[in-house]
mmCIF file of C-alpha atoms and ligand atoms in Angstrom:
data_model
loop_
_atom_site.group_PDB
_atom_site.id
_atom_site.type_symbol
_atom_site.label_atom_id
_atom_site.label_comp_id
_atom_site.label_asym_id
_atom_site.label_seq_id
_atom_site.Cartn_x
_atom_site.Cartn_y
_atom_site.Cartn_z
ATOM 1 C CA UNK A 16 -3.670 19.708 -9.010
ATOM 2 C CA UNK A 17 -1.604 17.900 -12.010
ATOM 3 C CA UNK A 18 1.174 16.203 -10.295
ATOM 4 C CA UNK A 19 2.120 13.241 -12.001
ATOM 5 C CA UNK A 20 5.433 11.365 -11.539
ATOM 6 C CA UNK A 21 6.941 7.941 -12.875
ATOM 7 C CA UNK A 22 6.459 4.657 -10.829
ATOM 8 C CA UNK A 23 8.444 1.883 -10.447
ATOM 9 C CA UNK A 24 5.967 -0.736 -8.923
ATOM 10 C CA UNK A 25 8.394 -3.850 -7.332
ATOM 11 C CA UNK A 26 4.442 -6.309 -6.930
ATOM 12 C CA UNK A 27 2.985 -9.450 -7.239
ATOM 13 C CA UNK A 28 0.841 -10.586 -10.352
ATOM 14 C CA UNK A 29 -1.989 -12.221 -10.511
ATOM 15 C CA UNK A 30 -3.329 -13.951 -13.328
ATOM 16 C CA UNK A 31 -6.951 -13.989 -11.824
ATOM 17 C CA UNK A 32 -7.941 -11.089 -9.697
ATOM 18 C CA UNK A 33 -7.160 -7.867 -7.927
ATOM 19 C CA UNK A 34 -3.582 -7.538 -5.844
ATOM 20 C CA UNK A 35 0.061 -6.722 -5.913
ATOM 21 C CA UNK A 36 0.866 -5.069 -9.150
ATOM 22 C CA UNK A 37 -2.974 -6.102 -10.733
ATOM 23 C CA UNK A 38 -4.303 -3.382 -8.494
ATOM 24 C CA UNK A 39 -2.304 -0.952 -8.348
ATOM 25 C CA UNK A 40 -0.965 -0.067 -11.528
ATOM 26 C CA UNK A 41 -4.640 0.213 -12.822
ATOM 27 C CA UNK A 42 -5.946 2.899 -10.678
ATOM 28 C CA UNK A 43 -1.767 4.330 -10.506
ATOM 29 C CA UNK A 44 -2.705 4.958 -14.437
ATOM 30 C CA UNK A 45 -6.065 6.588 -13.803
ATOM 31 C CA UNK A 46 -3.986 9.481 -11.693
ATOM 32 C CA UNK A 47 -1.986 10.279 -14.434
ATOM 33 C CA UNK A 48 0.986 8.005 -13.603
ATOM 34 C CA UNK A 49 3.352 6.596 -15.934
ATOM 35 C CA UNK A 50 3.824 2.613 -14.042
ATOM 36 C CA UNK A 51 6.503 0.640 -14.920
ATOM 37 C CA UNK A 52 5.597 -2.590 -13.698
ATOM 38 C CA UNK A 53 8.090 -5.428 -11.964
ATOM 39 C CA UNK A 54 6.001 -8.911 -11.080
ATOM 40 C CA UNK A 55 7.965 -10.129 -8.337
ATOM 41 C CA UNK A 56 6.052 -13.246 -8.910
ATOM 42 C CA UNK A 57 3.151 -14.474 -11.012
ATOM 43 C CA UNK A 58 0.925 -16.673 -9.633
ATOM 44 C CA UNK A 59 -2.779 -18.518 -10.935
ATOM 45 C CA UNK A 60 -4.916 -16.716 -8.613
ATOM 46 C CA UNK A 61 -4.551 -14.553 -4.935
ATOM 47 C CA UNK A 62 -5.603 -17.875 -2.669
ATOM 48 C CA UNK A 63 -3.098 -19.621 -1.040
ATOM 49 C CA UNK A 64 -4.601 -22.339 -0.696
ATOM 50 C CA UNK A 65 -2.861 -24.481 -4.517
ATOM 51 C CA UNK A 66 -1.063 -21.545 -5.714
ATOM 52 C CA UNK A 67 1.029 -22.156 -9.061
ATOM 53 C CA UNK A 68 3.347 -19.936 -10.950
ATOM 54 C CA UNK A 69 6.779 -18.444 -10.774
ATOM 55 C CA UNK A 70 8.590 -16.477 -8.461
ATOM 56 C CA UNK A 71 11.488 -13.797 -9.544
ATOM 57 C CA UNK A 72 14.492 -13.664 -7.298
ATOM 58 C CA UNK A 73 16.977 -11.261 -6.605
ATOM 59 C CA UNK A 74 19.436 -10.968 -8.893
ATOM 60 C CA UNK A 75 16.234 -11.534 -11.708
ATOM 61 C CA UNK A 76 15.098 -8.278 -10.626
ATOM 62 C CA UNK A 77 18.587 -6.618 -10.612
ATOM 63 C CA UNK A 78 18.921 -8.185 -14.279
ATOM 64 C CA UNK A 79 16.295 -5.568 -15.020
ATOM 65 C CA UNK A 80 17.709 -2.987 -13.631
ATOM 66 C CA UNK A 81 21.106 -3.239 -15.143
ATOM 67 C CA UNK A 82 18.880 -3.054 -18.239
ATOM 68 C CA UNK A 83 17.070 0.299 -17.321
ATOM 69 C CA UNK A 84 20.173 1.968 -16.631
ATOM 70 C CA UNK A 85 21.965 0.562 -19.675
ATOM 71 C CA UNK A 86 19.451 2.151 -21.708
ATOM 72 C CA UNK A 87 19.435 5.398 -19.140
ATOM 73 C CA UNK A 88 15.549 4.939 -18.276
ATOM 74 C CA UNK A 89 16.509 4.821 -14.498
ATOM 75 C CA UNK A 90 14.842 7.813 -13.823
ATOM 76 C CA UNK A 91 11.888 8.050 -11.846
ATOM 77 C CA UNK A 92 10.082 9.931 -9.298
ATOM 78 C CA UNK A 93 8.594 6.879 -7.050
ATOM 79 C CA UNK A 94 9.247 3.728 -5.787
ATOM 80 C CA UNK A 95 6.045 1.587 -4.632
ATOM 81 C CA UNK A 96 6.837 -1.852 -3.300
ATOM 82 C CA UNK A 97 4.200 -4.906 -1.542
ATOM 83 C CA UNK A 98 4.366 -8.630 -0.857
ATOM 84 C CA UNK A 99 7.982 -9.300 -0.706
ATOM 85 C CA UNK A 100 8.224 -13.258 -0.357
ATOM 86 C CA UNK A 101 11.853 -13.870 1.082
ATOM 87 C CA UNK A 102 15.298 -11.603 2.586
ATOM 88 C CA UNK A 103 17.527 -11.915 -0.678
ATOM 89 C CA UNK A 104 14.450 -10.550 -2.762
ATOM 90 C CA UNK A 105 14.120 -7.790 0.175
ATOM 91 C CA UNK A 106 17.681 -6.689 0.043
ATOM 92 C CA UNK A 107 17.519 -6.333 -3.359
ATOM 93 C CA UNK A 108 15.213 -3.719 -2.915
ATOM 94 C CA UNK A 109 16.962 -2.222 -1.179
ATOM 95 C CA UNK A 110 19.939 -2.038 -3.723
ATOM 96 C CA UNK A 111 16.818 -0.678 -5.970
ATOM 97 C CA UNK A 112 16.266 2.238 -3.839
ATOM 98 C CA UNK A 113 19.952 2.823 -4.066
ATOM 99 C CA UNK A 114 20.471 2.786 -7.468
ATOM 100 C CA UNK A 115 17.128 5.063 -7.911
ATOM 101 C CA UNK A 116 18.698 7.451 -5.779
ATOM 102 C CA UNK A 117 21.828 7.813 -7.274
ATOM 103 C CA UNK A 118 19.554 8.949 -10.058
ATOM 104 C CA UNK A 119 17.158 10.877 -8.484
ATOM 105 C CA UNK A 120 18.137 11.783 -5.221
ATOM 106 C CA UNK A 121 13.946 13.397 -4.611
ATOM 107 C CA UNK A 122 12.791 9.607 -5.115
ATOM 108 C CA UNK A 123 10.071 8.782 -3.038
ATOM 109 C CA UNK A 124 10.135 5.394 -2.211
ATOM 110 C CA UNK A 125 7.018 4.052 -0.669
ATOM 111 C CA UNK A 126 6.955 1.225 1.572
ATOM 112 C CA UNK A 127 3.542 -1.133 2.019
ATOM 113 C CA UNK A 128 5.675 -3.578 4.772
ATOM 114 C CA UNK A 129 3.639 -6.714 3.521
ATOM 115 C CA UNK A 130 3.915 -9.219 6.612
ATOM 116 C CA UNK A 131 0.782 -10.502 7.556
ATOM 117 C CA UNK A 132 -2.632 -9.616 9.294
ATOM 118 C CA UNK A 133 -4.840 -10.171 12.213
ATOM 119 C CA UNK A 134 -2.259 -11.683 14.387
ATOM 120 C CA UNK A 135 -0.629 -14.065 11.685
ATOM 121 C CA UNK A 136 2.431 -13.418 9.772
ATOM 122 C CA UNK A 137 2.062 -14.910 5.955
ATOM 123 C CA UNK A 138 6.018 -13.847 5.262
ATOM 124 C CA UNK A 139 8.724 -15.761 6.412
ATOM 125 C CA UNK A 140 9.527 -14.374 9.599
ATOM 126 C CA UNK A 141 13.419 -13.205 9.190
ATOM 127 C CA UNK A 142 11.726 -10.467 6.988
ATOM 128 C CA UNK A 143 10.499 -8.596 9.573
ATOM 129 C CA UNK A 144 13.724 -7.013 11.481
ATOM 130 C CA UNK A 145 14.999 -6.399 7.391
ATOM 131 C CA UNK A 146 12.078 -4.270 7.357
ATOM 132 C CA UNK A 147 12.590 -2.993 10.311
ATOM 133 C CA UNK A 148 16.287 -2.179 10.704
ATOM 134 C CA UNK A 149 16.905 -1.056 6.728
ATOM 135 C CA UNK A 150 13.939 -0.811 4.902
ATOM 136 C CA UNK A 151 11.770 1.725 7.599
ATOM 137 C CA UNK A 152 15.121 3.576 7.499
ATOM 138 C CA UNK A 153 15.204 4.664 3.669
ATOM 139 C CA UNK A 154 11.327 4.550 3.163
ATOM 140 C CA UNK A 155 9.307 8.340 2.391
ATOM 141 C CA UNK A 156 6.352 6.846 3.431
ATOM 142 C CA UNK A 157 4.760 3.678 4.659
ATOM 143 C CA UNK A 158 1.431 1.865 5.038
ATOM 144 C CA UNK A 159 1.270 -0.987 7.490
ATOM 145 C CA UNK A 160 -1.818 -2.217 8.942
ATOM 146 C CA UNK A 161 -2.344 -2.822 12.825
ATOM 147 C CA UNK A 162 -0.241 -5.559 12.876
ATOM 148 C CA UNK A 163 2.892 -4.950 10.530
ATOM 149 C CA UNK A 164 3.214 -1.754 12.711
ATOM 150 C CA UNK A 165 2.850 -3.895 15.826
ATOM 151 C CA UNK A 166 5.353 -5.937 14.150
ATOM 152 C CA UNK A 167 7.176 -2.938 13.468
ATOM 153 C CA UNK A 168 7.533 -1.143 16.667
ATOM 154 C CA UNK A 169 7.221 -3.878 18.881
ATOM 155 C CA UNK A 170 4.601 -2.630 21.030
ATOM 156 C CA UNK A 171 1.218 -3.947 20.493
ATOM 157 C CA UNK A 172 -1.753 -1.380 19.008
ATOM 158 C CA UNK A 173 -5.027 -1.431 20.667
ATOM 159 C CA UNK A 174 -6.417 2.612 20.608
ATOM 160 C CA UNK A 175 -5.987 5.135 18.824
ATOM 161 C CA UNK A 176 -2.705 6.773 21.319
ATOM 162 C CA UNK A 177 -1.158 3.392 21.027
ATOM 163 C CA UNK A 178 -1.246 3.982 16.403
ATOM 164 C CA UNK A 179 -0.163 7.576 17.243
ATOM 165 C CA UNK A 180 2.677 6.342 19.537
ATOM 166 C CA UNK A 181 3.742 3.941 17.025
ATOM 167 C CA UNK A 182 3.793 6.746 14.073
ATOM 168 C CA UNK A 183 5.501 9.153 15.991
ATOM 169 C CA UNK A 184 7.904 6.361 17.002
ATOM 170 C CA UNK A 185 8.338 5.155 12.537
ATOM 171 C CA UNK A 186 8.762 8.811 11.981
ATOM 172 C CA UNK A 187 12.244 8.368 14.299
ATOM 173 C CA UNK A 188 13.174 5.620 12.191
ATOM 174 C CA UNK A 189 12.796 7.125 9.023
ATOM 175 C CA UNK A 190 9.831 8.062 7.161
ATOM 176 C CA UNK A 191 7.769 11.426 7.245
ATOM 177 C CA UNK A 192 4.809 9.737 6.070
ATOM 178 C CA UNK A 193 3.206 7.145 8.035
ATOM 179 C CA UNK A 194 -0.897 5.745 7.419
ATOM 180 C CA UNK A 195 -2.260 2.430 9.737
ATOM 181 C CA UNK A 196 -4.441 1.848 6.686
ATOM 182 C CA UNK A 197 -6.376 0.534 9.435
ATOM 183 C CA UNK A 198 -6.433 -0.740 13.458
ATOM 184 C CA UNK A 199 -9.933 -1.850 14.265
ATOM 185 C CA UNK A 200 -11.577 -1.065 17.463
ATOM 186 C CA UNK A 201 -14.590 -2.139 18.228
ATOM 187 C CA UNK A 202 -15.952 -3.646 15.315
ATOM 188 C CA UNK A 203 -15.171 -0.149 13.247
ATOM 189 C CA UNK A 204 -11.636 1.029 11.629
ATOM 190 C CA UNK A 205 -10.002 3.624 12.123
ATOM 191 C CA UNK A 206 -6.953 4.522 9.627
ATOM 192 C CA UNK A 207 -4.510 6.674 12.124
ATOM 193 C CA UNK A 208 -2.600 9.467 8.896
ATOM 194 C CA UNK A 209 0.783 11.148 10.419
ATOM 195 C CA UNK A 210 3.369 13.558 8.538
ATOM 196 C CA UNK A 211 6.312 14.878 10.130
ATOM 197 C CA UNK A 212 6.677 17.742 8.279
ATOM 198 C CA UNK A 213 10.017 18.808 9.537
ATOM 199 C CA UNK A 214 12.978 16.012 11.421
ATOM 200 C CA UNK A 215 12.701 16.464 15.404
ATOM 201 C CA UNK A 216 9.110 18.259 15.202
ATOM 202 C CA UNK A 217 5.828 17.304 15.933
ATOM 203 C CA UNK A 218 4.044 15.566 13.441
ATOM 204 C CA UNK A 219 0.313 16.619 11.713
ATOM 205 C CA UNK A 220 -2.015 13.657 13.068
ATOM 206 C CA UNK A 221 -5.384 12.685 11.746
ATOM 207 C CA UNK A 222 -7.930 9.855 11.914
ATOM 208 C CA UNK A 223 -10.357 8.831 9.790
ATOM 209 C CA UNK A 224 -13.606 6.694 10.541
ATOM 210 C CA UNK A 225 -14.661 3.355 8.516
ATOM 211 C CA UNK A 226 -17.564 1.339 8.950
ATOM 212 C CA UNK A 227 -16.861 -2.024 8.657
ATOM 213 C CA UNK A 228 -18.247 -4.118 5.943
ATOM 214 C CA UNK A 229 -19.315 -7.681 6.752
ATOM 215 C CA UNK A 230 -16.690 -8.853 4.329
ATOM 216 C CA UNK A 231 -13.833 -10.471 3.200
ATOM 217 C CA UNK A 232 -11.882 -8.503 0.454
ATOM 218 C CA UNK A 233 -8.221 -9.071 -0.392
ATOM 219 C CA UNK A 234 -6.692 -6.675 -2.414
ATOM 220 C CA UNK A 235 -8.021 -4.067 -0.662
ATOM 221 C CA UNK A 236 -4.203 -2.436 1.346
ATOM 222 C CA UNK A 237 -2.172 -2.910 -2.452
ATOM 223 C CA UNK A 238 -4.632 -0.465 -3.759
ATOM 224 C CA UNK A 239 -4.971 1.693 -0.193
ATOM 225 C CA UNK A 240 -1.584 1.965 -0.650
ATOM 226 C CA UNK A 241 -1.732 2.924 -4.396
ATOM 227 C CA UNK A 242 -4.241 4.900 -3.632
ATOM 228 C CA UNK A 243 -2.116 6.843 -0.986
ATOM 229 C CA UNK A 244 0.752 7.416 -3.108
ATOM 230 C CA UNK A 245 -1.206 8.884 -6.053
ATOM 231 C CA UNK A 246 -3.337 11.769 -3.557
ATOM 232 C CA UNK A 247 -0.622 11.947 -1.554
ATOM 233 C CA UNK A 248 2.124 13.578 -4.673
ATOM 234 C CA UNK A 249 -0.662 15.981 -5.862
ATOM 235 C CA UNK A 250 -0.872 17.139 -2.459
ATOM 236 C CA UNK A 251 2.111 16.876 -0.822
ATOM 237 C CA UNK A 252 1.310 19.297 2.871
ATOM 238 C CA UNK A 253 -1.514 17.578 2.913
ATOM 239 C CA UNK A 254 -2.161 14.012 3.416
ATOM 240 C CA UNK A 255 -5.208 14.895 5.817
ATOM 241 C CA UNK A 256 -6.937 15.255 2.359
ATOM 242 C CA UNK A 257 -4.967 12.739 0.061
ATOM 243 C CA UNK A 258 -5.999 10.852 3.116
ATOM 244 C CA UNK A 259 -9.421 11.335 2.599
ATOM 245 C CA UNK A 260 -9.770 10.717 -1.564
ATOM 246 C CA UNK A 261 -7.982 7.682 -1.420
ATOM 247 C CA UNK A 262 -10.674 6.193 2.079
ATOM 248 C CA UNK A 263 -13.791 7.805 0.135
ATOM 249 C CA UNK A 264 -12.361 6.124 -3.594
ATOM 250 C CA UNK A 265 -12.068 2.642 -2.094
ATOM 251 C CA UNK A 266 -15.241 2.669 0.585
ATOM 252 C CA UNK A 267 -16.526 3.480 -3.730
ATOM 253 C CA UNK A 268 -15.013 0.269 -4.719
ATOM 254 C CA UNK A 269 -15.878 -1.794 -1.548
ATOM 255 C CA UNK A 270 -19.513 -0.811 -1.736
ATOM 256 C CA UNK A 271 -19.717 -2.079 -5.780
ATOM 257 C CA UNK A 272 -18.379 -5.268 -4.831
ATOM 258 C CA UNK A 273 -20.854 -5.817 -2.268
ATOM 259 C CA UNK A 274 -23.498 -4.738 -4.288
ATOM 260 C CA UNK A 275 -22.503 -6.677 -7.806
ATOM 261 C CA UNK A 276 -22.109 -9.914 -5.527
ATOM 262 C CA UNK A 277 -25.346 -9.693 -4.251
ATOM 263 C CA UNK A 278 -27.307 -8.741 -7.348
ATOM 264 C CA UNK A 279 -25.267 -12.099 -8.956
ATOM 265 C CA UNK A 280 -26.905 -14.073 -6.077
ATOM 266 C CA UNK A 281 -23.854 -14.707 -4.251
ATOM 267 C CA UNK A 282 -23.321 -13.820 0.185
ATOM 268 C CA UNK A 283 -20.842 -11.471 0.436
ATOM 269 C CA UNK A 284 -20.082 -12.904 4.093
ATOM 270 C CA UNK A 285 -18.942 -16.158 2.300
ATOM 271 C CA UNK A 286 -16.153 -15.710 0.691
ATOM 272 C CA UNK A 287 -13.248 -13.807 -0.010
ATOM 273 C CA UNK A 288 -14.658 -10.806 -2.330
ATOM 274 C CA UNK A 289 -12.498 -9.779 -5.796
ATOM 275 C CA UNK A 290 -12.855 -6.230 -5.782
ATOM 276 C CA UNK A 291 -14.771 -4.741 -9.300
ATOM 277 C CA UNK A 292 -11.720 -2.313 -9.570
ATOM 278 C CA UNK A 293 -12.097 -1.669 -13.272
ATOM 279 C CA UNK A 294 -15.779 -0.858 -12.737
ATOM 280 C CA UNK A 295 -14.929 1.452 -10.542
ATOM 281 C CA UNK A 296 -13.171 3.820 -12.483
ATOM 282 C CA UNK A 297 -14.608 7.134 -12.032
ATOM 283 C CA UNK A 298 -14.879 6.459 -8.255
ATOM 284 C CA UNK A 299 -10.949 6.584 -8.405
ATOM 285 C CA UNK A 300 -10.083 9.376 -10.849
ATOM 286 C CA UNK A 301 -12.637 11.649 -9.779
ATOM 287 C CA UNK A 302 -13.950 10.309 -5.774
ATOM 288 C CA UNK A 303 -16.728 12.441 -4.106
ATOM 289 C CA UNK A 304 -15.584 12.937 -0.707
ATOM 290 C CA UNK A 305 -17.881 10.672 2.324
ATOM 291 C CA UNK A 306 -14.459 10.141 4.516
ATOM 292 C CA UNK A 307 -13.395 13.276 6.115
ATOM 293 C CA UNK A 308 -10.544 13.063 8.441
ATOM 294 C CA UNK A 309 -10.073 14.169 11.978
ATOM 295 C CA UNK A 310 -7.148 16.311 12.960
ATOM 296 C CA UNK A 311 -5.865 15.455 16.745
HETATM 297 P P1 ATP B 30 -5.475 -7.022 3.567
HETATM 298 O O1 ATP B 30 -6.732 -7.010 4.711
HETATM 299 O O2 ATP B 30 -6.217 -6.336 2.248
HETATM 300 O O3 ATP B 30 -4.239 -7.474 3.374
HETATM 301 P P2 ATP B 30 -3.925 -4.474 4.994
HETATM 302 O O4 ATP B 30 -4.330 -5.169 6.032
HETATM 303 O O5 ATP B 30 -2.767 -3.733 4.418
HETATM 304 O O6 ATP B 30 -4.924 -4.776 3.715
HETATM 305 P P3 ATP B 30 -6.437 -2.698 5.926
HETATM 306 O O7 ATP B 30 -6.305 -1.704 6.950
HETATM 307 O O8 ATP B 30 -6.602 -4.206 6.256
HETATM 308 O O9 ATP B 30 -5.185 -2.515 4.821
HETATM 309 O O10 ATP B 30 -7.295 -2.480 4.780
HETATM 310 C C1 ATP B 30 -6.823 -1.528 3.590
HETATM 311 C C2 ATP B 30 -8.378 -0.491 3.903
HETATM 312 O O11 ATP B 30 -9.190 -1.347 2.967
HETATM 313 C C3 ATP B 30 -8.717 0.157 5.053
HETATM 314 O O12 ATP B 30 -8.418 1.732 5.025
HETATM 315 C C4 ATP B 30 -10.124 0.619 4.656
HETATM 316 O O13 ATP B 30 -10.648 1.083 3.768
HETATM 317 C C5 ATP B 30 -10.094 -0.638 3.968
HETATM 318 N N1 ATP B 30 -10.760 -2.095 4.000
HETATM 319 C C6 ATP B 30 -10.672 -2.819 4.033
HETATM 320 N N2 ATP B 30 -11.355 -3.854 4.893
HETATM 321 C C7 ATP B 30 -12.840 -3.450 4.765
HETATM 322 C C8 ATP B 30 -14.328 -4.060 5.252
HETATM 323 N N3 ATP B 30 -14.520 -5.508 5.696
HETATM 324 N N4 ATP B 30 -14.782 -2.896 5.291
HETATM 325 C C9 ATP B 30 -14.398 -1.497 5.481
HETATM 326 N N5 ATP B 30 -13.102 -1.272 4.860
HETATM 327 C C10 ATP B 30 -12.402 -1.793 4.253
HETATM 328 N N1 PLP B 31 0.472 -10.318 -2.816
HETATM 329 C C1 PLP B 31 -0.322 -12.080 -2.945
HETATM 330 C C2 PLP B 31 0.687 -12.626 -4.062
HETATM 331 C C3 PLP B 31 -1.424 -12.377 -2.322
HETATM 332 O O1 PLP B 31 -1.363 -13.281 -2.453
HETATM 333 C C4 PLP B 31 -2.164 -11.017 -1.155
HETATM 334 C C5 PLP B 31 -3.463 -11.858 -0.754
HETATM 335 O O2 PLP B 31 -4.574 -12.106 -0.862
HETATM 336 C C6 PLP B 31 -1.565 -9.562 -0.699
HETATM 337 C C7 PLP B 31 -0.493 -9.641 -1.835
HETATM 338 C C8 PLP B 31 -2.535 -9.015 -0.251
HETATM 339 O O3 PLP B 31 -2.842 -8.385 -0.571
HETATM 340 P P1 PLP B 31 -4.047 -6.612 0.446
HETATM 341 O O4 PLP B 31 -3.315 -6.883 1.410
HETATM 342 O O5 PLP B 31 -3.567 -5.791 -0.316
HETATM 343 O O6 PLP B 31 -5.301 -7.918 0.173
HETATM 344 MG MG1 MG B 32 -6.102 -6.223 6.587
HETATM 345 NA NA1 NA B 33 -1.533 -1.287 4.560
HETATM 346 MG MG1 MG B 34 -1.726 -5.664 3.525
#
């Protein structure tokens, strides 16, 4: 498959380390996409305790969009969004979706509704209802983690059945593709994917079992969403294959990361690990499928 496109990627930037656009732009470029990043904020490093940097506000985002439009440069095949820190910025992103769709009605909007993880919100709580009521309805593909899927649907997800039900609930609200990037059941990670090919039809659903590596990484969710965008566009009717490719790439990145930290004399369980993205480019360009989808 050779299908590529031009992606507008609105995400955060870290000077050092790989989260947000730093973990999305390079992989998408490796997969052949033109990627135009807008940095929604820039900060020194991904860790939270001491963060210094700048935040772009909604008005500044809109200025960039107006500039591109004035120069006839607003044709995009894909919009990708990740971490967004305020309601006003998220409202402006919604205006960007409308504007891009007015230029390309076939625009695919891939939304990672970054709100939190492991039972905790890390965005202002007012964002939850904006995602739920205004963003989910306009998204083409949604990639929540377990906690985010719970926030968006309002019910607990503790089983595969719950995960599949959450996907159906989200399809009814808008997106035809939903990937819950992981739910943790008895110490094992499960990715649950769901593709509703026609409105009102029951979706094709599948899972991928992912053994949990005993380490904590940052940027994996952002990388996962970028890879899902890249591969699902190349296999538009085969989300299960796109997910196999994305998971296989990501797991290669993570095992290299652990190995390299060990080689350097670190215990990978003691701190959060920066993914070895640049060192993994062959695994991103041409992943060997080691993780298989199982259709329900
Ligand atoms: P993050 O936790 O980085 O914010 P996220 O919460 O948005 O990401 P997750 O579902 O937690 O999304 O992680 C995305 C993907 O990263 C998972 O599908 C899985 O493939 C991989 N992953 C993350 N952590 C691990 C781990 N410890 N072991 C194995 N795979 C992992
Ligand atoms: N964006 C920023 C600015 C962050 O600080 C973090 C936190 O680690 C993330 C994104 C999270 O990225 P991911 O969900 O890929 O780990
Ligand atoms: Mg997570
Ligand atoms: Na996710
Ligand atoms: Mg995430």
